Amino acid sequence: MRRTTLLSASTLILAGALSAQPATAQSAHEAHAAHAHAPAAATTPAPAQRWTTDVPLREGMRGIRVAVQALEHYEHGHMGIAQARSTAALIDTAVDGIFANCRLEPDADVALHGLLAQFLAGAEAVRTSQQVPVQEIAGMRSALARYPQLFDDPQWDATAD
């Protein structure tokens, strides 16, 4: 699938917050899409001890957080649809980078897939809806809130969500 991205000044600022992803990220996402997605993140029970994170996961989640937080401007009418779609593409890029580079134990991977599925669904809704997809953006916020409950990310500040 090919995506065209329109960039504006604030989108470039958001893009700077995301680490550069390899060219193979899209194909990595497509390979993961062929494999069954995990249950919804909200239904994945929190582990007795949070799962360990790796650098690609931590960097990808920070990029997702920046983009999801930026979509609040879209919800309030301060961001146009083209800019919102560009922001959604940043979420896709971050998720693709996680799929391509993150290596977790199987149970942690299943829980992560539940979160990533919410981010992908929300980004798709932003990209395709003619109106602001408030419910899907809220779902992405919920997935961000769920991340520190499932994963041990020492630098993650849950109060920033």
CSV table of N, CA and C in Angstrom, one decimal:
chain,number,residue,atom,x,y,z
A,1,MET,N,0.9,-1.2,0.0
A,1,MET,CA,0.0,0.0,0.0
A,1,MET,C,0.9,1.2,0.0
A,2,ARG,N,0.6,2.2,-0.8
A,2,ARG,CA,1.4,3.4,-1.0
A,2,ARG,C,0.6,4.6,-0.3
A,3,ARG,N,1.3,5.4,0.4
A,3,ARG,CA,0.7,6.5,1.0
A,3,ARG,C,1.4,7.8,0.7
A,4,THR,N,0.7,8.8,0.3
A,4,THR,CA,1.3,10.1,0.1
A,4,THR,C,1.1,11.0,1.3
A,5,THR,N,2.1,11.7,1.7
A,5,THR,CA,2.1,12.5,2.9
A,5,THR,C,2.3,14.0,2.6
A,6,LEU,N,1.4,14.8,3.0
A,6,LEU,CA,1.6,16.3,2.9
A,6,LEU,C,2.2,16.8,4.1
A,7,LEU,N,3.3,17.5,4.0
A,7,LEU,CA,4.0,18.0,5.2
A,7,LEU,C,3.8,19.5,5.4
A,8,SER,N,3.5,19.9,6.6
A,8,SER,CA,3.5,21.3,6.9
A,8,SER,C,4.5,21.5,8.0
A,9,ALA,N,4.7,22.8,8.4
A,9,ALA,CA,5.7,23.1,9.4
A,9,ALA,C,5.5,22.3,10.7
A,10,SER,N,4.3,22.3,11.2
A,10,SER,CA,4.1,21.5,12.5
A,10,SER,C,4.2,20.0,12.3
A,11,THR,N,3.9,19.5,11.1
A,11,THR,CA,4.1,18.1,10.9
A,11,THR,C,5.5,17.8,10.9
A,12,LEU,N,6.3,18.7,10.3
A,12,LEU,CA,7.8,18.5,10.3
A,12,LEU,C,8.3,18.5,11.7
A,13,ILE,N,7.8,19.3,12.6
A,13,ILE,CA,8.2,19.3,14.0
A,13,ILE,C,7.8,17.9,14.6
A,14,LEU,N,6.6,17.4,14.3
A,14,LEU,CA,6.2,16.1,14.8
A,14,LEU,C,7.1,15.0,14.3
A,15,ALA,N,7.5,15.2,13.0
A,15,ALA,CA,8.3,14.2,12.4
A,15,ALA,C,9.7,14.1,13.0
A,16,GLY,N,10.2,15.3,13.4
A,16,GLY,CA,11.5,15.3,14.1
A,16,GLY,C,11.5,14.5,15.4
A,17,ALA,N,10.3,14.4,16.0
A,17,ALA,CA,10.2,13.7,17.3
A,17,ALA,C,10.3,12.2,17.1
A,18,LEU,N,10.0,11.8,15.9
A,18,LEU,CA,10.1,10.4,15.6
A,18,LEU,C,11.4,10.0,15.0
A,19,SER,N,12.0,8.9,15.4
A,19,SER,CA,13.3,8.5,14.9
A,19,SER,C,13.1,8.0,13.5
A,20,ALA,N,14.2,8.1,12.7
A,20,ALA,CA,14.1,7.7,11.3
A,20,ALA,C,13.9,6.2,11.3
A,21,GLN,N,13.0,5.8,10.4
A,21,GLN,CA,12.6,4.4,10.3
A,21,GLN,C,13.2,3.8,9.0
A,22,PRO,N,13.6,2.5,9.0
A,22,PRO,CA,14.2,1.9,7.8
A,22,PRO,C,13.2,1.8,6.7
A,23,ALA,N,13.7,1.7,5.5
A,23,ALA,CA,12.8,1.6,4.3
A,23,ALA,C,12.0,0.3,4.4
A,24,THR,N,12.4,-0.6,5.1
A,24,THR,CA,11.7,-1.9,5.2
A,24,THR,C,10.6,-1.9,6.2
A,25,ALA,N,10.3,-0.8,6.8
A,25,ALA,CA,9.3,-0.8,7.8
A,25,ALA,C,7.9,-1.1,7.3
A,26,GLN,N,7.5,-0.6,6.1
A,26,GLN,CA,6.2,-0.9,5.6
A,26,GLN,C,6.1,-2.4,5.3
A,27,SER,N,7.1,-3.0,4.7
A,27,SER,CA,7.0,-4.4,4.5
A,27,SER,C,6.9,-5.2,5.8
A,28,ALA,N,7.6,-4.8,6.8
A,28,ALA,CA,7.5,-5.4,8.1
A,28,ALA,C,6.1,-5.4,8.6
A,29,HIS,N,5.4,-4.2,8.5
A,29,HIS,CA,4.1,-4.1,9.0
A,29,HIS,C,3.2,-5.0,8.2
A,30,GLU,N,3.3,-5.1,6.9
A,30,GLU,CA,2.5,-6.0,6.1
A,30,GLU,C,2.7,-7.4,6.5
A,31,ALA,N,3.9,-7.8,6.8
A,31,ALA,CA,4.2,-9.2,7.2
A,31,ALA,C,3.5,-9.5,8.6
A,32,HIS,N,3.5,-8.5,9.5
A,32,HIS,CA,2.8,-8.7,10.8
A,32,HIS,C,1.3,-8.7,10.6
A,33,ALA,N,0.8,-7.9,9.6
A,33,ALA,CA,-0.6,-7.9,9.4
A,33,ALA,C,-1.2,-9.2,8.9
A,34,ALA,N,-0.3,-10.0,8.3
A,34,ALA,CA,-0.8,-11.4,7.9
A,34,ALA,C,-1.0,-12.3,9.1
A,35,HIS,N,-0.3,-12.0,10.2
A,35,HIS,CA,-0.4,-12.8,11.4
A,35,HIS,C,-1.5,-12.3,12.3
A,36,ALA,N,-2.2,-13.2,13.0
A,36,ALA,CA,-3.4,-12.9,13.8
A,36,ALA,C,-3.1,-11.8,14.8
A,37,HIS,N,-4.0,-10.8,14.9
A,37,HIS,CA,-3.8,-9.8,15.9
A,37,HIS,C,-4.3,-10.3,17.2
A,38,ALA,N,-3.7,-9.7,18.3
A,38,ALA,CA,-4.0,-10.0,19.6
A,38,ALA,C,-5.4,-9.5,20.0
A,39,PRO,N,-5.9,-9.9,21.2
A,39,PRO,CA,-7.1,-9.3,21.7
A,39,PRO,C,-6.9,-7.9,21.9
A,40,ALA,N,-8.0,-7.2,22.1
A,40,ALA,CA,-8.0,-5.7,22.3
A,40,ALA,C,-7.1,-5.5,23.6
A,41,ALA,N,-6.4,-4.4,23.5
A,41,ALA,CA,-5.4,-4.0,24.6
A,41,ALA,C,-6.1,-3.9,25.9
A,42,ALA,N,-7.4,-3.5,25.9
A,42,ALA,CA,-8.1,-3.3,27.2
A,42,ALA,C,-8.4,-4.6,27.8
A,43,THR,N,-8.4,-5.7,27.1
A,43,THR,CA,-8.8,-7.0,27.6
A,43,THR,C,-7.5,-7.8,28.0
A,44,THR,N,-6.3,-7.4,27.6
A,44,THR,CA,-5.1,-8.1,27.9
A,44,THR,C,-4.8,-7.8,29.4
A,45,PRO,N,-4.8,-8.9,30.2
A,45,PRO,CA,-4.6,-8.7,31.6
A,45,PRO,C,-3.1,-8.1,31.8
A,46,ALA,N,-3.0,-7.3,32.8
A,46,ALA,CA,-1.7,-6.8,33.1
A,46,ALA,C,-0.9,-7.9,33.7
A,47,PRO,N,0.4,-8.0,33.4
A,47,PRO,CA,1.2,-9.1,33.9
A,47,PRO,C,1.6,-8.8,35.4
A,48,ALA,N,1.9,-9.9,36.1
A,48,ALA,CA,2.3,-9.7,37.5
A,48,ALA,C,3.5,-8.7,37.6
A,49,GLN,N,4.4,-8.9,36.6
A,49,GLN,CA,5.5,-7.9,36.5
A,49,GLN,C,5.5,-7.4,35.0
A,50,ARG,N,5.6,-6.1,34.9
A,50,ARG,CA,5.5,-5.5,33.6
A,50,ARG,C,6.6,-6.0,32.7
A,51,TRP,N,6.3,-6.1,31.4
A,51,TRP,CA,7.3,-6.7,30.5
A,51,TRP,C,8.4,-5.7,30.2
A,52,THR,N,9.6,-6.2,29.9
A,52,THR,CA,10.7,-5.4,29.6
A,52,THR,C,10.5,-4.8,28.2
A,53,THR,N,11.0,-3.6,28.0
A,53,THR,CA,11.0,-2.9,26.7
A,53,THR,C,12.4,-2.9,26.1
A,54,ASP,N,12.4,-2.7,24.8
A,54,ASP,CA,13.7,-2.5,24.1
A,54,ASP,C,13.7,-1.1,23.5
A,55,VAL,N,14.8,-0.6,22.9
A,55,VAL,CA,14.9,0.7,22.4
A,55,VAL,C,13.9,1.0,21.3
A,56,PRO,N,13.7,0.1,20.3
A,56,PRO,CA,12.8,0.3,19.2
A,56,PRO,C,11.3,0.5,19.7
A,57,LEU,N,11.0,-0.2,20.7
A,57,LEU,CA,9.6,-0.1,21.3
A,57,LEU,C,9.5,1.3,22.0
A,58,ARG,N,10.5,1.6,22.8
A,58,ARG,CA,10.4,2.9,23.6
A,58,ARG,C,10.4,4.1,22.6
A,59,GLU,N,11.3,4.1,21.6
A,59,GLU,CA,11.3,5.2,20.6
A,59,GLU,C,10.0,5.2,19.8
A,60,GLY,N,9.5,4.1,19.4
A,60,GLY,CA,8.3,4.1,18.6
A,60,GLY,C,7.1,4.6,19.4
A,61,MET,N,7.0,4.2,20.7
A,61,MET,CA,5.9,4.6,21.5
A,61,MET,C,6.0,6.1,21.8
A,62,ARG,N,7.2,6.7,21.9
A,62,ARG,CA,7.3,8.1,22.1
A,62,ARG,C,6.8,8.9,20.9
A,63,GLY,N,7.1,8.3,19.7
A,63,GLY,CA,6.7,8.9,18.5
A,63,GLY,C,5.2,8.9,18.3
A,64,ILE,N,4.6,7.7,18.7
A,64,ILE,CA,3.1,7.6,18.7
A,64,ILE,C,2.5,8.6,19.7
A,65,ARG,N,3.1,8.7,20.8
A,65,ARG,CA,2.5,9.6,21.8
A,65,ARG,C,2.5,11.1,21.3
A,66,VAL,N,3.6,11.5,20.7
A,66,VAL,CA,3.6,12.9,20.2
A,66,VAL,C,2.6,13.1,19.1
A,67,ALA,N,2.4,12.1,18.2
A,67,ALA,CA,1.4,12.2,17.2
A,67,ALA,C,0.0,12.2,17.7
A,68,VAL,N,-0.3,11.3,18.7
A,68,VAL,CA,-1.7,11.2,19.3
A,68,VAL,C,-2.0,12.5,20.0
A,69,GLN,N,-1.0,13.0,20.7
A,69,GLN,CA,-1.2,14.3,21.4
A,69,GLN,C,-1.5,15.4,20.5
A,70,ALA,N,-0.8,15.4,19.3
A,70,ALA,CA,-1.0,16.5,18.3
A,70,ALA,C,-2.5,16.4,17.8
A,71,LEU,N,-3.0,15.2,17.7
A,71,LEU,CA,-4.4,15.1,17.2
A,71,LEU,C,-5.4,15.8,18.0
A,72,GLU,N,-5.1,16.1,19.2
A,72,GLU,CA,-6.0,16.9,20.1
A,72,GLU,C,-6.3,18.2,19.4
A,73,HIS,N,-5.4,18.8,18.7
A,73,HIS,CA,-5.6,20.0,17.9
A,73,HIS,C,-6.7,19.8,16.8
A,74,TYR,N,-6.6,18.6,16.2
A,74,TYR,CA,-7.6,18.2,15.2
A,74,TYR,C,-9.0,18.1,15.8
A,75,GLU,N,-9.1,17.5,17.0
A,75,GLU,CA,-10.4,17.4,17.7
A,75,GLU,C,-11.0,18.8,18.0
A,76,HIS,N,-10.1,19.8,18.3
A,76,HIS,CA,-10.6,21.1,18.6
A,76,HIS,C,-10.7,22.0,17.5
A,77,GLY,N,-10.5,21.5,16.3
A,77,GLY,CA,-10.6,22.3,15.1
A,77,GLY,C,-9.4,23.2,14.8
A,78,HIS,N,-8.3,23.0,15.4
A,78,HIS,CA,-7.1,23.8,15.2
A,78,HIS,C,-6.1,23.1,14.2
A,79,MET,N,-6.5,22.1,13.6
A,79,MET,CA,-5.7,21.3,12.7
A,79,MET,C,-6.6,20.9,11.5
A,80,GLY,N,-6.1,21.2,10.3
A,80,GLY,CA,-6.9,20.8,9.1
A,80,GLY,C,-6.8,19.3,8.9
A,81,ILE,N,-7.6,18.8,8.0
A,81,ILE,CA,-7.7,17.4,7.7
A,81,ILE,C,-6.4,16.9,7.0
A,82,ALA,N,-5.8,17.7,6.2
A,82,ALA,CA,-4.5,17.3,5.5
A,82,ALA,C,-3.4,17.1,6.6
A,83,GLN,N,-3.4,18.0,7.5
A,83,GLN,CA,-2.3,17.9,8.5
A,83,GLN,C,-2.6,16.7,9.5
A,84,ALA,N,-3.9,16.5,9.7
A,84,ALA,CA,-4.3,15.3,10.6
A,84,ALA,C,-3.9,14.0,9.9
A,85,ARG,N,-4.1,14.0,8.6
A,85,ARG,CA,-3.7,12.8,7.8
A,85,ARG,C,-2.2,12.6,7.8
A,86,SER,N,-1.5,13.7,7.8
A,86,SER,CA,0.0,13.6,7.9
A,86,SER,C,0.4,13.1,9.2
A,87,THR,N,-0.3,13.5,10.3
A,87,THR,CA,0.0,13.1,11.6
A,87,THR,C,-0.3,11.6,11.8
A,88,ALA,N,-1.4,11.2,11.2
A,88,ALA,CA,-1.8,9.7,11.2
A,88,ALA,C,-0.7,8.9,10.5
A,89,ALA,N,-0.1,9.4,9.4
A,89,ALA,CA,1.0,8.7,8.8
A,89,ALA,C,2.2,8.6,9.7
A,90,LEU,N,2.4,9.6,10.6
A,90,LEU,CA,3.5,9.4,11.5
A,90,LEU,C,3.3,8.3,12.5
A,91,ILE,N,2.0,8.1,12.9
A,91,ILE,CA,1.7,7.0,13.7
A,91,ILE,C,2.0,5.7,13.0
A,92,ASP,N,1.5,5.6,11.7
A,92,ASP,CA,1.8,4.4,10.9
A,92,ASP,C,3.3,4.1,10.9
A,93,THR,N,4.1,5.2,10.7
A,93,THR,CA,5.6,5.0,10.5
A,93,THR,C,6.1,4.5,11.9
A,94,ALA,N,5.7,5.0,13.0
A,94,ALA,CA,6.2,4.6,14.3
A,94,ALA,C,5.8,3.1,14.5
A,95,VAL,N,4.6,2.8,14.2
A,95,VAL,CA,4.1,1.4,14.4
A,95,VAL,C,4.9,0.4,13.5
A,96,ASP,N,5.1,0.8,12.2
A,96,ASP,CA,5.9,0.0,11.3
A,96,ASP,C,7.4,-0.2,11.8
A,97,GLY,N,7.9,0.9,12.4
A,97,GLY,CA,9.3,0.7,13.0
A,97,GLY,C,9.3,-0.2,14.2
A,98,ILE,N,8.3,-0.2,15.0
A,98,ILE,CA,8.2,-1.2,16.1
A,98,ILE,C,8.1,-2.6,15.5
A,99,PHE,N,7.2,-2.8,14.5
A,99,PHE,CA,7.1,-4.1,14.0
A,99,PHE,C,8.4,-4.6,13.4
A,100,ALA,N,9.1,-3.7,12.7
A,100,ALA,CA,10.3,-4.1,12.0
A,100,ALA,C,11.5,-4.4,13.0
A,101,ASN,N,11.5,-3.7,14.1
A,101,ASN,CA,12.7,-3.7,14.9
A,101,ASN,C,12.6,-4.2,16.4
A,102,CYS,N,11.4,-4.2,16.9
A,102,CYS,CA,11.2,-4.6,18.3
A,102,CYS,C,11.2,-6.1,18.5
A,103,ARG,N,11.9,-6.6,19.5
A,103,ARG,CA,12.0,-8.0,19.8
A,103,ARG,C,11.6,-8.2,21.2
A,104,LEU,N,10.4,-8.8,21.4
A,104,LEU,CA,9.9,-9.1,22.7
A,104,LEU,C,9.6,-10.6,22.9
A,105,GLU,N,9.5,-11.0,24.1
A,105,GLU,CA,9.0,-12.4,24.4
A,105,GLU,C,7.6,-12.5,23.9
A,106,PRO,N,7.2,-13.8,23.6
A,106,PRO,CA,5.9,-14.0,22.9
A,106,PRO,C,4.7,-13.4,23.7
A,107,ASP,N,4.6,-13.5,25.0
A,107,ASP,CA,3.4,-12.9,25.7
A,107,ASP,C,3.4,-11.4,25.6
A,108,ALA,N,4.6,-10.8,25.7
A,108,ALA,CA,4.7,-9.4,25.6
A,108,ALA,C,4.3,-8.9,24.2
A,109,ASP,N,4.7,-9.7,23.2
A,109,ASP,CA,4.4,-9.4,21.8
A,109,ASP,C,2.9,-9.4,21.6
A,110,VAL,N,2.2,-10.4,22.2
A,110,VAL,CA,0.8,-10.5,22.0
A,110,VAL,C,0.1,-9.2,22.6
A,111,ALA,N,0.5,-8.8,23.8
A,111,ALA,CA,0.0,-7.6,24.5
A,111,ALA,C,0.3,-6.4,23.6
A,112,LEU,N,1.5,-6.3,23.1
A,112,LEU,CA,1.8,-5.1,22.3
A,112,LEU,C,1.0,-5.0,21.1
A,113,HIS,N,0.7,-6.2,20.4
A,113,HIS,CA,-0.1,-6.2,19.2
A,113,HIS,C,-1.5,-5.6,19.5
A,114,GLY,N,-2.0,-5.9,20.7
A,114,GLY,CA,-3.3,-5.3,21.0
A,114,GLY,C,-3.3,-3.8,21.0
A,115,LEU,N,-2.2,-3.2,21.6
A,115,LEU,CA,-2.0,-1.8,21.6
A,115,LEU,C,-1.8,-1.2,20.2
A,116,LEU,N,-0.9,-1.9,19.5
A,116,LEU,CA,-0.6,-1.4,18.1
A,116,LEU,C,-1.8,-1.4,17.2
A,117,ALA,N,-2.7,-2.4,17.4
A,117,ALA,CA,-3.9,-2.5,16.6
A,117,ALA,C,-4.8,-1.3,16.8
A,118,GLN,N,-4.8,-0.8,18.1
A,118,GLN,CA,-5.6,0.4,18.3
A,118,GLN,C,-5.0,1.6,17.7
A,119,PHE,N,-3.7,1.7,17.7
A,119,PHE,CA,-3.1,2.9,17.0
A,119,PHE,C,-3.3,2.8,15.5
A,120,LEU,N,-3.2,1.7,14.9
A,120,LEU,CA,-3.4,1.5,13.5
A,120,LEU,C,-4.8,1.8,13.1
A,121,ALA,N,-5.8,1.3,13.9
A,121,ALA,CA,-7.2,1.6,13.6
A,121,ALA,C,-7.5,3.1,13.8
A,122,GLY,N,-6.9,3.7,14.8
A,122,GLY,CA,-7.2,5.2,14.9
A,122,GLY,C,-6.6,6.0,13.8
A,123,ALA,N,-5.3,5.6,13.4
A,123,ALA,CA,-4.7,6.3,12.3
A,123,ALA,C,-5.5,6.1,11.0
A,124,GLU,N,-6.0,5.0,10.8
A,124,GLU,CA,-6.8,4.7,9.6
A,124,GLU,C,-8.1,5.5,9.6
A,125,ALA,N,-8.7,5.6,10.8
A,125,ALA,CA,-9.9,6.4,10.9
A,125,ALA,C,-9.6,7.9,10.6
A,126,VAL,N,-8.5,8.4,11.1
A,126,VAL,CA,-8.2,9.8,10.9
A,126,VAL,C,-7.9,10.0,9.4
A,127,ARG,N,-7.3,9.1,8.7
A,127,ARG,CA,-7.0,9.2,7.3
A,127,ARG,C,-8.2,9.1,6.4
A,128,THR,N,-9.2,8.3,6.8
A,128,THR,CA,-10.3,8.0,5.9
A,128,THR,C,-11.7,8.7,6.3
A,129,SER,N,-11.8,9.2,7.5
A,129,SER,CA,-13.0,9.8,7.9
A,129,SER,C,-13.2,11.2,7.4
A,130,GLN,N,-14.4,11.6,7.1
A,130,GLN,CA,-14.6,13.0,6.6
A,130,GLN,C,-14.8,13.9,7.8
A,131,GLN,N,-15.1,13.3,9.0
A,131,GLN,CA,-15.3,14.1,10.2
A,131,GLN,C,-14.2,13.6,11.2
A,132,VAL,N,-14.0,14.4,12.2
A,132,VAL,CA,-13.0,14.0,13.3
A,132,VAL,C,-13.5,12.7,13.9
A,133,PRO,N,-12.7,11.6,13.9
A,133,PRO,CA,-13.1,10.4,14.5
A,133,PRO,C,-12.7,10.4,16.0
A,134,VAL,N,-13.6,11.1,16.8
A,134,VAL,CA,-13.3,11.3,18.2
A,134,VAL,C,-13.1,10.0,18.9
A,135,GLN,N,-14.0,9.0,18.7
A,135,GLN,CA,-13.9,7.7,19.4
A,135,GLN,C,-12.6,7.0,19.1
A,136,GLU,N,-12.1,7.0,17.9
A,136,GLU,CA,-10.9,6.3,17.6
A,136,GLU,C,-9.7,7.0,18.2
A,137,ILE,N,-9.7,8.3,18.2
A,137,ILE,CA,-8.6,9.1,18.8
A,137,ILE,C,-8.6,8.8,20.3
A,138,ALA,N,-9.8,8.7,20.9
A,138,ALA,CA,-9.9,8.4,22.3
A,138,ALA,C,-9.3,7.0,22.6
A,139,GLY,N,-9.6,6.1,21.6
A,139,GLY,CA,-9.0,4.7,21.7
A,139,GLY,C,-7.5,4.7,21.7
A,140,MET,N,-6.9,5.6,20.9
A,140,MET,CA,-5.5,5.7,20.9
A,140,MET,C,-5.0,6.2,22.2
A,141,ARG,N,-5.7,7.2,22.8
A,141,ARG,CA,-5.3,7.7,24.1
A,141,ARG,C,-5.4,6.6,25.2
A,142,SER,N,-6.4,5.8,25.1
A,142,SER,CA,-6.5,4.6,26.0
A,142,SER,C,-5.4,3.7,25.9
A,143,ALA,N,-5.0,3.4,24.6
A,143,ALA,CA,-3.8,2.5,24.4
A,143,ALA,C,-2.6,3.1,25.0
A,144,LEU,N,-2.4,4.4,24.8
A,144,LEU,CA,-1.2,5.1,25.5
A,144,LEU,C,-1.2,4.9,27.0
A,145,ALA,N,-2.4,5.0,27.6
A,145,ALA,CA,-2.5,4.9,29.0
A,145,ALA,C,-2.3,3.5,29.5
A,146,ARG,N,-2.6,2.5,28.6
A,146,ARG,CA,-2.4,1.1,28.9
A,146,ARG,C,-1.0,0.7,28.8
A,147,TYR,N,-0.2,1.3,28.0
A,147,TYR,CA,1.2,0.9,27.7
A,147,TYR,C,2.0,0.8,29.0
A,148,PRO,N,2.0,1.8,29.9
A,148,PRO,CA,2.8,1.7,31.1
A,148,PRO,C,2.3,0.7,32.1
A,149,GLN,N,1.1,0.2,32.0
A,149,GLN,CA,0.5,-0.8,32.8
A,149,GLN,C,1.1,-2.2,32.4
A,150,LEU,N,1.4,-2.3,31.1
A,150,LEU,CA,1.9,-3.6,30.6
A,150,LEU,C,3.4,-3.7,30.5
A,151,PHE,N,4.0,-2.5,30.2
A,151,PHE,CA,5.4,-2.5,29.9
A,151,PHE,C,6.2,-1.6,30.8
A,152,ASP,N,7.4,-2.1,31.1
A,152,ASP,CA,8.3,-1.3,32.0
A,152,ASP,C,9.2,-0.4,31.1
A,153,ASP,N,8.8,0.8,31.0
A,153,ASP,CA,9.6,1.8,30.3
A,153,ASP,C,10.0,2.9,31.3
A,154,PRO,N,11.2,2.8,31.7
A,154,PRO,CA,11.7,3.7,32.8
A,154,PRO,C,11.5,5.2,32.5
A,155,GLN,N,11.6,5.6,31.3
A,155,GLN,CA,11.5,7.1,31.0
A,155,GLN,C,10.0,7.5,30.7
A,156,TRP,N,9.1,6.6,30.7
A,156,TRP,CA,7.7,6.9,30.3
A,156,TRP,C,7.1,7.7,31.5
A,157,ASP,N,6.6,8.8,31.2
A,157,ASP,CA,5.9,9.6,32.3
A,157,ASP,C,4.4,9.5,32.0
A,158,ALA,N,3.7,8.7,32.7
A,158,ALA,CA,2.3,8.4,32.5
A,158,ALA,C,1.4,9.7,32.7
A,159,THR,N,1.9,10.6,33.5
A,159,THR,CA,1.1,11.8,33.7
A,159,THR,C,1.1,12.7,32.5
A,160,ALA,N,2.0,12.5,31.5
A,160,ALA,CA,2.0,13.3,30.3
A,160,ALA,C,0.9,12.9,29.3
A,161,ASP,N,0.2,11.8,29.5
A,161,ASP,CA,-0.8,11.4,28.5
A,161,ASP,C,-2.1,12.1,28.8
